[in-house]
Amino acid sequence: MKTFFIASLIGASVFSAWPATAAGLTFAVVAPADGPLAILGQQVRDGARFAAEANGDTVVEIPEACDETDGDGIATQILAADAVAAVGFLCTEGLAASLPALAEAKVPAITLSVRSGILMEDALKKTWPFFRLAPGPKAEADKAVEVITRDWKSEPFALIDDGTIHARELVEAIRLRLEEVGMKAVFVDTYRPAQEQQLTLVRRLAQTGVTHVFVGGDRTDIAVIARDAKAEKVSLALLGGEALLGADPSVPMTDGVEAIALPDYAALPEGQAVAAAMKAKDIFAEGYVLPAHAAITALATAAAEGGDLAEKLASGSFATAIGPVAFGADHELGDNPYRLLVWRAGAFVPAGTAPESE
């Protein structure tokens, strides 16, 4: 059960666990303020401001257009605000244009969303102080391979995808990595997506004798496959990627379907107290709220140590509302943020945990 604290105890019980941090810092928060991404931008601003204010720091909000108009204007605003670091950057355009100027001024930038491998490669070559709090481009496949090699070693399994670029590349990366360790899929195929039923696919899978299937496809397709397998009395353990977290009001998900995805940080032990404190201020800890809070927490803690902020950020480990945060030499998260989740009682929860109703 989630733990909630009354408002009078928030200061004593919620924030006492966070490390002492330097006061009076200014952080730039770069996020969309208008358009379809405005709601995500508000999540970034809410989380960053909540963390900064708890430490006596301030944030300067800088709008992100997420198109070619961003140019180098974002970097100009960050430097004009005398910010020690910048967080947010939900889109590639403004981030890529800003990094050279921020690097020259030794202002670290932390993206919560941009997953471009090419941009990170450029940043490392040019020694830009760019860090990624979002999953790296290989993280999803890495976690899938970890789960499959651990849990399916003795199981006949299939790898299928819906033919889209992301799904096909994901499944191919998984296939190649598995074959390197001697695990070969019994069945590999591309299925027709967006069908009202997948009985033919389910029967083909049953004929091959597989018991476990990784599906590179969206939530609706996997929900349909799980439903039809159950109706056909075909026992299939289904595992999908991050796409399973997408909305699907039409086809209910079947209990037991697993997903490689980011967890609900507000439901994890590290995030519960902060989420409760935010709720008392009418802030709901969803989406980018807690990652933004974590980015500011890590930066403030690193700044408290003194010296070059980027170097401290690169070498430290920081307790945050999304768990321990540490960056590797590649400026990616040291620990893969993806987790194995399982659908139970209407929600994806970390595998190995019991639903609250039990």
mmCIF file of C-alpha atoms in Angstrom:
data_model
loop_
_atom_site.group_PDB
_atom_site.id
_atom_site.type_symbol
_atom_site.label_atom_id
_atom_site.label_comp_id
_atom_site.label_asym_id
_atom_site.label_seq_id
_atom_site.Cartn_x
_atom_site.Cartn_y
_atom_site.Cartn_z
ATOM 1 C CA MET A 1 0.000 0.000 0.000
ATOM 2 C CA LYS A 2 1.181 3.521 -0.753
ATOM 3 C CA THR A 3 2.303 5.561 2.226
ATOM 4 C CA PHE A 4 0.825 9.029 2.601
ATOM 5 C CA PHE A 5 1.953 11.733 5.002
ATOM 6 C CA ILE A 6 -0.162 14.581 6.327
ATOM 7 C CA ALA A 7 0.956 18.050 5.343
ATOM 8 C CA SER A 8 2.238 19.006 8.794
ATOM 9 C CA LEU A 9 4.769 16.173 8.670
ATOM 10 C CA ILE A 10 6.032 16.720 5.128
ATOM 11 C CA GLY A 11 9.031 18.856 6.052
ATOM 12 C CA ALA A 12 10.170 16.500 8.791
ATOM 13 C CA SER A 13 9.509 13.146 7.219
ATOM 14 C CA VAL A 14 9.791 13.558 3.443
ATOM 15 C CA PHE A 15 12.828 15.664 2.802
ATOM 16 C CA SER A 16 15.031 14.740 5.730
ATOM 17 C CA ALA A 17 16.233 11.705 3.777
ATOM 18 C CA TRP A 18 17.652 13.789 0.907
ATOM 19 C CA PRO A 19 21.320 14.843 1.058
ATOM 20 C CA ALA A 20 22.186 18.366 2.121
ATOM 21 C CA THR A 21 22.582 20.508 -0.977
ATOM 22 C CA ALA A 22 23.935 23.888 -1.879
ATOM 23 C CA ALA A 23 21.416 26.742 -1.616
ATOM 24 C CA GLY A 24 20.851 29.630 -3.953
ATOM 25 C CA LEU A 25 21.456 27.809 -7.221
ATOM 26 C CA THR A 26 19.637 28.658 -10.453
ATOM 27 C CA PHE A 27 18.575 25.875 -12.779
ATOM 28 C CA ALA A 28 17.180 26.320 -16.278
ATOM 29 C CA VAL A 29 14.171 24.160 -17.073
ATOM 30 C CA VAL A 30 13.751 23.711 -20.827
ATOM 31 C CA ALA A 31 10.384 22.270 -21.825
ATOM 32 C CA PRO A 32 7.455 22.937 -24.178
ATOM 33 C CA ALA A 33 5.018 25.571 -22.943
ATOM 34 C CA ASP A 34 2.539 25.461 -25.843
ATOM 35 C CA GLY A 35 1.164 22.985 -28.330
ATOM 36 C CA PRO A 36 0.552 19.243 -27.986
ATOM 37 C CA LEU A 37 3.599 18.710 -25.745
ATOM 38 C CA ALA A 38 2.643 21.438 -23.255
ATOM 39 C CA ILE A 39 1.239 18.930 -20.770
ATOM 40 C CA LEU A 40 4.567 17.080 -20.728
ATOM 41 C CA GLY A 41 6.406 20.354 -20.359
ATOM 42 C CA GLN A 42 4.285 21.184 -17.338
ATOM 43 C CA GLN A 43 5.260 17.866 -15.781
ATOM 44 C CA VAL A 44 8.929 18.791 -16.181
ATOM 45 C CA ARG A 45 8.399 22.237 -14.685
ATOM 46 C CA ASP A 46 6.381 20.901 -11.743
ATOM 47 C CA GLY A 47 8.966 18.286 -10.792
ATOM 48 C CA ALA A 48 11.974 20.557 -11.206
ATOM 49 C CA ARG A 49 10.413 23.452 -9.304
ATOM 50 C CA PHE A 50 9.319 21.203 -6.428
ATOM 51 C CA ALA A 51 12.856 19.874 -5.970
ATOM 52 C CA ALA A 52 14.516 23.280 -6.326
ATOM 53 C CA GLU A 53 12.223 25.058 -3.891
ATOM 54 C CA ALA A 54 12.777 22.365 -1.270
ATOM 55 C CA ASN A 55 16.483 23.286 -1.328
ATOM 56 C CA GLY A 56 16.084 27.040 -1.528
ATOM 57 C CA ASP A 57 17.090 27.053 -5.182
ATOM 58 C CA THR A 58 15.256 28.610 -8.117
ATOM 59 C CA VAL A 59 14.314 27.598 -11.637
ATOM 60 C CA VAL A 60 14.130 29.693 -14.774
ATOM 61 C CA GLU A 61 11.571 28.386 -17.246
ATOM 62 C CA ILE A 62 12.635 28.423 -20.889
ATOM 63 C CA PRO A 63 10.084 27.379 -23.541
ATOM 64 C CA GLU A 64 11.027 24.698 -26.048
ATOM 65 C CA ALA A 65 9.341 24.926 -29.459
ATOM 66 C CA CYS A 66 10.491 21.480 -30.612
ATOM 67 C CA ASP A 67 11.104 22.634 -34.164
ATOM 68 C CA GLU A 68 13.738 24.428 -36.230
ATOM 69 C CA THR A 69 12.852 27.759 -34.606
ATOM 70 C CA ASP A 70 14.596 26.702 -31.387
ATOM 71 C CA GLY A 71 18.023 27.383 -32.917
ATOM 72 C CA ASP A 72 20.568 28.667 -30.420
ATOM 73 C CA GLY A 73 18.028 30.860 -28.622
ATOM 74 C CA ILE A 74 17.623 28.344 -25.819
ATOM 75 C CA ALA A 75 21.321 28.420 -24.970
ATOM 76 C CA THR A 76 21.281 32.232 -25.020
ATOM 77 C CA GLN A 77 18.444 32.272 -22.479
ATOM 78 C CA ILE A 78 20.127 29.676 -20.259
ATOM 79 C CA LEU A 79 23.363 31.645 -20.132
ATOM 80 C CA ALA A 80 21.557 34.958 -19.638
ATOM 81 C CA ALA A 81 19.825 33.467 -16.585
ATOM 82 C CA ASP A 82 23.228 32.534 -15.122
ATOM 83 C CA ALA A 83 21.965 28.973 -14.647
ATOM 84 C CA VAL A 84 24.447 26.402 -13.346
ATOM 85 C CA ALA A 85 22.769 23.615 -15.322
ATOM 86 C CA ALA A 86 19.800 22.918 -17.571
ATOM 87 C CA VAL A 87 17.281 20.067 -17.404
ATOM 88 C CA GLY A 88 14.368 18.959 -19.547
ATOM 89 C CA PHE A 89 14.986 19.032 -23.307
ATOM 90 C CA LEU A 90 12.109 16.876 -24.510
ATOM 91 C CA CYS A 91 13.078 17.391 -28.171
ATOM 92 C CA THR A 92 16.279 17.021 -30.155
ATOM 93 C CA GLU A 93 16.254 20.319 -32.068
ATOM 94 C CA GLY A 94 16.845 22.757 -29.221
ATOM 95 C CA LEU A 95 19.145 20.407 -27.355
ATOM 96 C CA ALA A 96 21.462 19.829 -30.317
ATOM 97 C CA ALA A 97 21.620 23.561 -31.058
ATOM 98 C CA SER A 98 22.310 24.459 -27.421
ATOM 99 C CA LEU A 99 25.051 22.007 -26.514
ATOM 100 C CA PRO A 100 28.077 23.783 -28.079
ATOM 101 C CA ALA A 101 27.395 27.056 -26.239
ATOM 102 C CA LEU A 102 26.560 25.278 -22.983
ATOM 103 C CA ALA A 103 29.758 23.265 -23.231
ATOM 104 C CA GLU A 104 31.820 26.403 -23.720
ATOM 105 C CA ALA A 105 30.232 27.891 -20.595
ATOM 106 C CA LYS A 106 30.616 24.587 -18.701
ATOM 107 C CA VAL A 107 26.886 24.309 -18.077
ATOM 108 C CA PRO A 108 25.740 20.656 -17.903
ATOM 109 C CA ALA A 109 22.559 19.640 -19.713
ATOM 110 C CA ILE A 110 20.371 16.687 -18.694
ATOM 111 C CA THR A 111 17.730 15.430 -21.105
ATOM 112 C CA LEU A 112 14.700 13.587 -19.769
ATOM 113 C CA SER A 113 13.522 12.418 -23.171
ATOM 114 C CA VAL A 114 15.920 12.626 -26.135
ATOM 115 C CA ARG A 115 17.234 9.148 -26.987
ATOM 116 C CA SER A 116 19.362 9.914 -30.045
ATOM 117 C CA GLY A 117 22.467 7.768 -30.116
ATOM 118 C CA ILE A 118 24.152 10.001 -32.700
ATOM 119 C CA LEU A 119 23.762 13.101 -30.530
ATOM 120 C CA MET A 120 25.363 11.357 -27.555
ATOM 121 C CA GLU A 121 28.217 10.109 -29.725
ATOM 122 C CA ASP A 122 28.876 13.663 -30.886
ATOM 123 C CA ALA A 123 28.719 14.950 -27.313
ATOM 124 C CA LEU A 124 31.272 12.415 -26.124
ATOM 125 C CA LYS A 125 33.651 13.141 -29.007
ATOM 126 C CA LYS A 126 33.458 16.873 -28.341
ATOM 127 C CA THR A 127 33.469 16.480 -24.530
ATOM 128 C CA TRP A 128 30.165 18.300 -24.137
ATOM 129 C CA PRO A 129 28.673 18.050 -20.600
ATOM 130 C CA PHE A 130 25.554 16.250 -21.850
ATOM 131 C CA PHE A 131 23.855 13.572 -19.739
ATOM 132 C CA ARG A 132 20.849 11.363 -20.429
ATOM 133 C CA LEU A 133 18.331 10.541 -17.703
ATOM 134 C CA ALA A 134 16.112 8.854 -20.304
ATOM 135 C CA PRO A 135 16.853 5.311 -21.513
ATOM 136 C CA GLY A 136 19.582 5.031 -24.123
ATOM 137 C CA PRO A 137 18.761 3.710 -27.619
ATOM 138 C CA LYS A 138 19.905 0.161 -26.768
ATOM 139 C CA ALA A 139 18.405 -0.067 -23.274
ATOM 140 C CA GLU A 140 15.107 -1.676 -24.257
ATOM 141 C CA ALA A 141 16.763 -4.502 -26.184
ATOM 142 C CA ASP A 142 19.391 -4.935 -23.449
ATOM 143 C CA LYS A 143 16.729 -5.473 -20.782
ATOM 144 C CA ALA A 144 14.735 -7.827 -23.003
ATOM 145 C CA VAL A 145 17.821 -9.964 -23.618
ATOM 146 C CA GLU A 146 18.592 -9.966 -19.897
ATOM 147 C CA VAL A 147 15.076 -11.192 -19.069
ATOM 148 C CA ILE A 148 14.900 -13.789 -21.838
ATOM 149 C CA THR A 149 18.325 -15.304 -21.109
ATOM 150 C CA ARG A 150 17.455 -15.485 -17.427
ATOM 151 C CA ASP A 151 13.866 -16.754 -17.612
ATOM 152 C CA TRP A 152 13.506 -18.545 -20.971
ATOM 153 C CA LYS A 153 16.756 -20.492 -21.171
ATOM 154 C CA SER A 154 14.975 -23.861 -21.255
ATOM 155 C CA GLU A 155 11.832 -22.711 -23.074
ATOM 156 C CA PRO A 156 10.954 -22.908 -26.786
ATOM 157 C CA PHE A 157 10.322 -19.313 -27.789
ATOM 158 C CA ALA A 158 9.282 -17.149 -30.719
ATOM 159 C CA LEU A 159 10.169 -13.614 -31.783
ATOM 160 C CA ILE A 160 7.520 -11.740 -33.778
ATOM 161 C CA ASP A 161 7.079 -8.121 -34.846
ATOM 162 C CA ASP A 162 4.429 -5.953 -36.495
ATOM 163 C CA GLY A 163 6.657 -4.761 -39.334
ATOM 164 C CA THR A 164 7.145 -1.200 -38.091
ATOM 165 C CA ILE A 165 10.695 0.137 -38.094
ATOM 166 C CA HIS A 166 11.091 0.300 -34.304
ATOM 167 C CA ALA A 167 9.555 -3.124 -33.694
ATOM 168 C CA ARG A 168 11.561 -4.798 -36.435
ATOM 169 C CA GLU A 169 14.846 -3.264 -35.258
ATOM 170 C CA LEU A 170 14.065 -4.171 -31.646
ATOM 171 C CA VAL A 171 13.281 -7.806 -32.442
ATOM 172 C CA GLU A 172 16.301 -8.124 -34.735
ATOM 173 C CA ALA A 173 18.616 -6.727 -32.061
ATOM 174 C CA ILE A 174 17.199 -9.202 -29.545
ATOM 175 C CA ARG A 175 17.502 -12.125 -31.993
ATOM 176 C CA LEU A 176 21.144 -11.423 -32.783
ATOM 177 C CA ARG A 177 22.090 -10.983 -29.134
ATOM 178 C CA LEU A 178 20.349 -14.213 -28.145
ATOM 179 C CA GLU A 179 22.011 -16.207 -30.909
ATOM 180 C CA GLU A 180 25.388 -14.969 -29.692
ATOM 181 C CA VAL A 181 24.760 -16.842 -26.422
ATOM 182 C CA GLY A 182 23.349 -19.938 -28.129
ATOM 183 C CA MET A 183 19.624 -19.198 -27.775
ATOM 184 C CA LYS A 184 17.853 -19.580 -31.119
ATOM 185 C CA ALA A 185 14.181 -18.810 -31.574
ATOM 186 C CA VAL A 186 11.978 -21.667 -32.800
ATOM 187 C CA PHE A 187 9.842 -19.239 -34.779
ATOM 188 C CA VAL A 188 10.583 -15.741 -36.155
ATOM 189 C CA ASP A 189 7.954 -13.880 -38.142
ATOM 190 C CA THR A 190 6.197 -10.615 -38.937
ATOM 191 C CA TYR A 191 2.464 -10.531 -38.263
ATOM 192 C CA ARG A 192 -0.298 -8.296 -39.615
ATOM 193 C CA PRO A 193 -1.029 -5.606 -37.033
ATOM 194 C CA ALA A 194 -4.296 -3.838 -36.142
ATOM 195 C CA GLN A 195 -6.504 -6.893 -36.691
ATOM 196 C CA GLU A 196 -9.720 -7.485 -34.754
ATOM 197 C CA GLN A 197 -8.555 -11.029 -34.059
ATOM 198 C CA GLN A 198 -5.258 -12.930 -34.251
ATOM 199 C CA LEU A 199 -6.516 -16.518 -34.185
ATOM 200 C CA THR A 200 -4.440 -17.536 -37.217
ATOM 201 C CA LEU A 201 -1.269 -16.215 -35.587
ATOM 202 C CA VAL A 202 -2.071 -17.925 -32.297
ATOM 203 C CA ARG A 203 -2.673 -21.263 -34.048
ATOM 204 C CA ARG A 204 0.588 -20.944 -36.006
ATOM 205 C CA LEU A 205 2.453 -20.280 -32.761
ATOM 206 C CA ALA A 206 0.767 -23.315 -31.168
ATOM 207 C CA GLN A 207 1.798 -25.524 -34.095
ATOM 208 C CA THR A 208 5.450 -24.605 -33.620
ATOM 209 C CA GLY A 209 5.330 -25.753 -30.005
ATOM 210 C CA VAL A 210 6.538 -22.473 -28.530
ATOM 211 C CA THR A 211 5.519 -21.559 -24.999
ATOM 212 C CA HIS A 212 7.041 -18.066 -24.780
ATOM 213 C CA VAL A 213 6.758 -15.202 -27.262
ATOM 214 C CA PHE A 214 8.404 -11.796 -27.466
ATOM 215 C CA VAL A 215 6.119 -9.473 -29.405
ATOM 216 C CA GLY A 216 7.455 -6.338 -31.048
ATOM 217 C CA GLY A 217 4.138 -4.575 -31.386
ATOM 218 C CA ASP A 218 1.702 -2.192 -29.772
ATOM 219 C CA ARG A 219 -0.580 -2.671 -26.818
ATOM 220 C CA THR A 220 -3.728 -3.430 -28.820
ATOM 221 C CA ASP A 221 -2.093 -6.204 -30.845
ATOM 222 C CA ILE A 222 -0.649 -7.892 -27.772
ATOM 223 C CA ALA A 223 -3.952 -7.615 -25.921
ATOM 224 C CA VAL A 224 -5.696 -9.275 -28.883
ATOM 225 C CA ILE A 225 -3.068 -12.044 -29.086
ATOM 226 C CA ALA A 226 -3.363 -12.716 -25.342
ATOM 227 C CA ARG A 227 -7.170 -12.762 -25.517
ATOM 228 C CA ASP A 228 -7.249 -15.129 -28.506
ATOM 229 C CA ALA A 229 -4.627 -17.452 -26.994
ATOM 230 C CA LYS A 230 -6.748 -17.744 -23.878
ATOM 231 C CA ALA A 231 -9.860 -18.458 -25.946
ATOM 232 C CA GLU A 232 -8.000 -21.153 -27.895
ATOM 233 C CA LYS A 233 -6.606 -22.605 -24.660
ATOM 234 C CA VAL A 234 -3.074 -22.060 -25.978
ATOM 235 C CA SER A 235 -0.626 -21.392 -23.162
ATOM 236 C CA LEU A 236 1.642 -18.550 -24.254
ATOM 237 C CA ALA A 237 3.801 -16.415 -21.986
ATOM 238 C CA LEU A 238 3.826 -13.044 -23.750
ATOM 239 C CA LEU A 239 6.496 -10.362 -23.345
ATOM 240 C CA GLY A 240 6.507 -7.008 -25.104
ATOM 241 C CA GLY A 241 8.358 -3.729 -25.053
ATOM 242 C CA GLU A 242 7.626 -0.206 -23.904
ATOM 243 C CA ALA A 243 4.770 0.120 -26.402
ATOM 244 C CA LEU A 244 2.615 -1.915 -24.022
ATOM 245 C CA LEU A 245 2.224 1.153 -21.805
ATOM 246 C CA GLY A 246 0.208 2.921 -24.493
ATOM 247 C CA ALA A 247 -3.471 3.618 -23.936
ATOM 248 C CA ASP A 248 -5.950 0.957 -25.080
ATOM 249 C CA PRO A 249 -9.574 1.489 -24.143
ATOM 250 C CA SER A 250 -10.922 -1.171 -26.514
ATOM 251 C CA VAL A 251 -9.280 -4.520 -25.660
ATOM 252 C CA PRO A 252 -8.627 -5.446 -22.015
ATOM 253 C CA MET A 253 -5.166 -6.737 -21.220
ATOM 254 C CA THR A 254 -4.861 -10.278 -19.868
ATOM 255 C CA ASP A 255 -3.277 -10.833 -16.471
ATOM 256 C CA GLY A 256 0.242 -12.229 -16.751
ATOM 257 C CA VAL A 257 1.331 -10.360 -19.887
ATOM 258 C CA GLU A 258 4.799 -8.910 -19.273
ATOM 259 C CA ALA A 259 6.421 -5.711 -20.512
ATOM 260 C CA ILE A 260 9.907 -4.239 -20.661
ATOM 261 C CA ALA A 261 9.161 -0.639 -19.695
ATOM 262 C CA LEU A 262 9.780 2.172 -17.248
ATOM 263 C CA PRO A 263 8.001 1.670 -13.922
ATOM 264 C CA ASP A 264 5.542 4.010 -12.233
ATOM 265 C CA TYR A 265 8.124 5.801 -10.101
ATOM 266 C CA ALA A 266 5.473 7.200 -7.758
ATOM 267 C CA ALA A 267 4.569 3.650 -6.710
ATOM 268 C CA LEU A 268 8.149 2.616 -5.921
ATOM 269 C CA PRO A 269 9.596 2.989 -2.413
ATOM 270 C CA GLU A 270 11.981 5.768 -3.447
ATOM 271 C CA GLY A 271 9.217 7.851 -4.977
ATOM 272 C CA GLN A 272 6.280 7.348 -2.620
ATOM 273 C CA ALA A 273 7.185 9.994 -0.058
ATOM 274 C CA VAL A 274 7.921 12.680 -2.654
ATOM 275 C CA ALA A 275 4.759 11.790 -4.588
ATOM 276 C CA ALA A 276 2.740 12.135 -1.392
ATOM 277 C CA ALA A 277 4.305 15.522 -0.644
ATOM 278 C CA MET A 278 3.527 16.652 -4.175
ATOM 279 C CA LYS A 279 -0.072 15.503 -3.884
ATOM 280 C CA ALA A 280 -0.477 17.740 -0.841
ATOM 281 C CA LYS A 281 0.439 20.623 -3.184
ATOM 282 C CA ASP A 282 -1.970 19.421 -5.913
ATOM 283 C CA ILE A 283 0.868 18.093 -8.075
ATOM 284 C CA PHE A 284 0.427 14.589 -9.442
ATOM 285 C CA ALA A 285 3.677 12.651 -9.828
ATOM 286 C CA GLU A 286 3.130 11.281 -13.314
ATOM 287 C CA GLY A 287 5.132 11.232 -16.523
ATOM 288 C CA TYR A 288 8.214 13.447 -16.292
ATOM 289 C CA VAL A 289 7.451 14.876 -12.842
ATOM 290 C CA LEU A 290 9.654 12.579 -10.766
ATOM 291 C CA PRO A 291 12.450 12.285 -13.379
ATOM 292 C CA ALA A 292 12.652 16.108 -13.433
ATOM 293 C CA HIS A 293 12.717 16.129 -9.630
ATOM 294 C CA ALA A 294 15.507 13.539 -9.737
ATOM 295 C CA ALA A 295 17.560 15.569 -12.218
ATOM 296 C CA ILE A 296 17.460 18.671 -10.008
ATOM 297 C CA THR A 297 18.215 16.580 -6.911
ATOM 298 C CA ALA A 298 21.275 15.023 -8.561
ATOM 299 C CA LEU A 299 22.552 18.378 -9.797
ATOM 300 C CA ALA A 300 22.045 20.130 -6.463
ATOM 301 C CA THR A 301 23.774 17.316 -4.601
ATOM 302 C CA ALA A 302 26.705 17.363 -7.039
ATOM 303 C CA ALA A 303 26.960 21.155 -6.777
ATOM 304 C CA ALA A 304 27.158 20.935 -2.998
ATOM 305 C CA GLU A 305 30.449 19.049 -3.360
ATOM 306 C CA GLY A 306 32.069 22.023 -5.094
ATOM 307 C CA GLY A 307 34.362 21.960 -8.098
ATOM 308 C CA ASP A 308 33.429 21.301 -11.708
ATOM 309 C CA LEU A 309 29.716 20.417 -11.745
ATOM 310 C CA ALA A 310 29.875 18.172 -14.823
ATOM 311 C CA GLU A 311 32.759 16.177 -13.348
ATOM 312 C CA LYS A 312 30.936 15.739 -10.037
ATOM 313 C CA LEU A 313 27.798 14.673 -11.887
ATOM 314 C CA ALA A 314 29.735 12.165 -13.982
ATOM 315 C CA SER A 315 31.495 10.561 -11.015
ATOM 316 C CA GLY A 316 28.837 10.586 -8.302
ATOM 317 C CA SER A 317 25.859 8.495 -7.230
ATOM 318 C CA PHE A 318 22.777 10.338 -6.060
ATOM 319 C CA ALA A 319 19.726 9.270 -4.063
ATOM 320 C CA THR A 320 16.633 10.517 -5.896
ATOM 321 C CA ALA A 321 12.890 9.990 -6.137
ATOM 322 C CA ILE A 322 13.407 7.525 -9.006
ATOM 323 C CA GLY A 323 16.080 5.577 -7.152
ATOM 324 C CA PRO A 324 19.879 5.888 -7.207
ATOM 325 C CA VAL A 325 21.140 7.877 -10.183
ATOM 326 C CA ALA A 326 24.679 7.460 -11.482
ATOM 327 C CA PHE A 327 26.095 8.032 -14.951
ATOM 328 C CA GLY A 328 28.611 5.853 -16.736
ATOM 329 C CA ALA A 329 31.605 7.001 -18.759
ATOM 330 C CA ASP A 330 29.206 7.227 -21.728
ATOM 331 C CA HIS A 331 27.042 9.734 -19.796
ATOM 332 C CA GLU A 332 24.160 7.243 -19.914
ATOM 333 C CA LEU A 333 22.480 5.962 -16.783
ATOM 334 C CA GLY A 334 24.726 3.409 -15.121
ATOM 335 C CA ASP A 335 21.762 1.142 -14.343
ATOM 336 C CA ASN A 336 19.276 0.302 -17.070
ATOM 337 C CA PRO A 337 16.048 2.146 -16.111
ATOM 338 C CA TYR A 338 13.820 -0.423 -17.810
ATOM 339 C CA ARG A 339 12.227 -3.045 -15.604
ATOM 340 C CA LEU A 340 10.237 -6.204 -16.097
ATOM 341 C CA LEU A 341 6.605 -5.375 -15.425
ATOM 342 C CA VAL A 342 3.584 -7.682 -15.356
ATOM 343 C CA TRP A 343 -0.094 -6.881 -15.895
ATOM 344 C CA ARG A 344 -2.098 -7.580 -12.761
ATOM 345 C CA ALA A 345 -5.542 -6.383 -11.750
ATOM 346 C CA GLY A 346 -5.686 -3.584 -14.274
ATOM 347 C CA ALA A 347 -2.136 -2.202 -14.161
ATOM 348 C CA PHE A 348 1.468 -2.998 -14.992
ATOM 349 C CA VAL A 349 3.435 -3.525 -11.773
ATOM 350 C CA PRO A 350 7.038 -4.632 -11.176
ATOM 351 C CA ALA A 351 7.336 -8.395 -11.665
ATOM 352 C CA GLY A 352 7.674 -10.231 -8.377
ATOM 353 C CA THR A 353 5.370 -7.914 -6.451
ATOM 354 C CA ALA A 354 1.895 -8.818 -5.287
ATOM 355 C CA PRO A 355 -1.133 -6.704 -6.197
ATOM 356 C CA GLU A 356 -2.487 -4.554 -3.381
ATOM 357 C CA SER A 357 -5.716 -6.516 -3.251
ATOM 358 C CA GLU A 358 -3.926 -9.681 -2.214
#
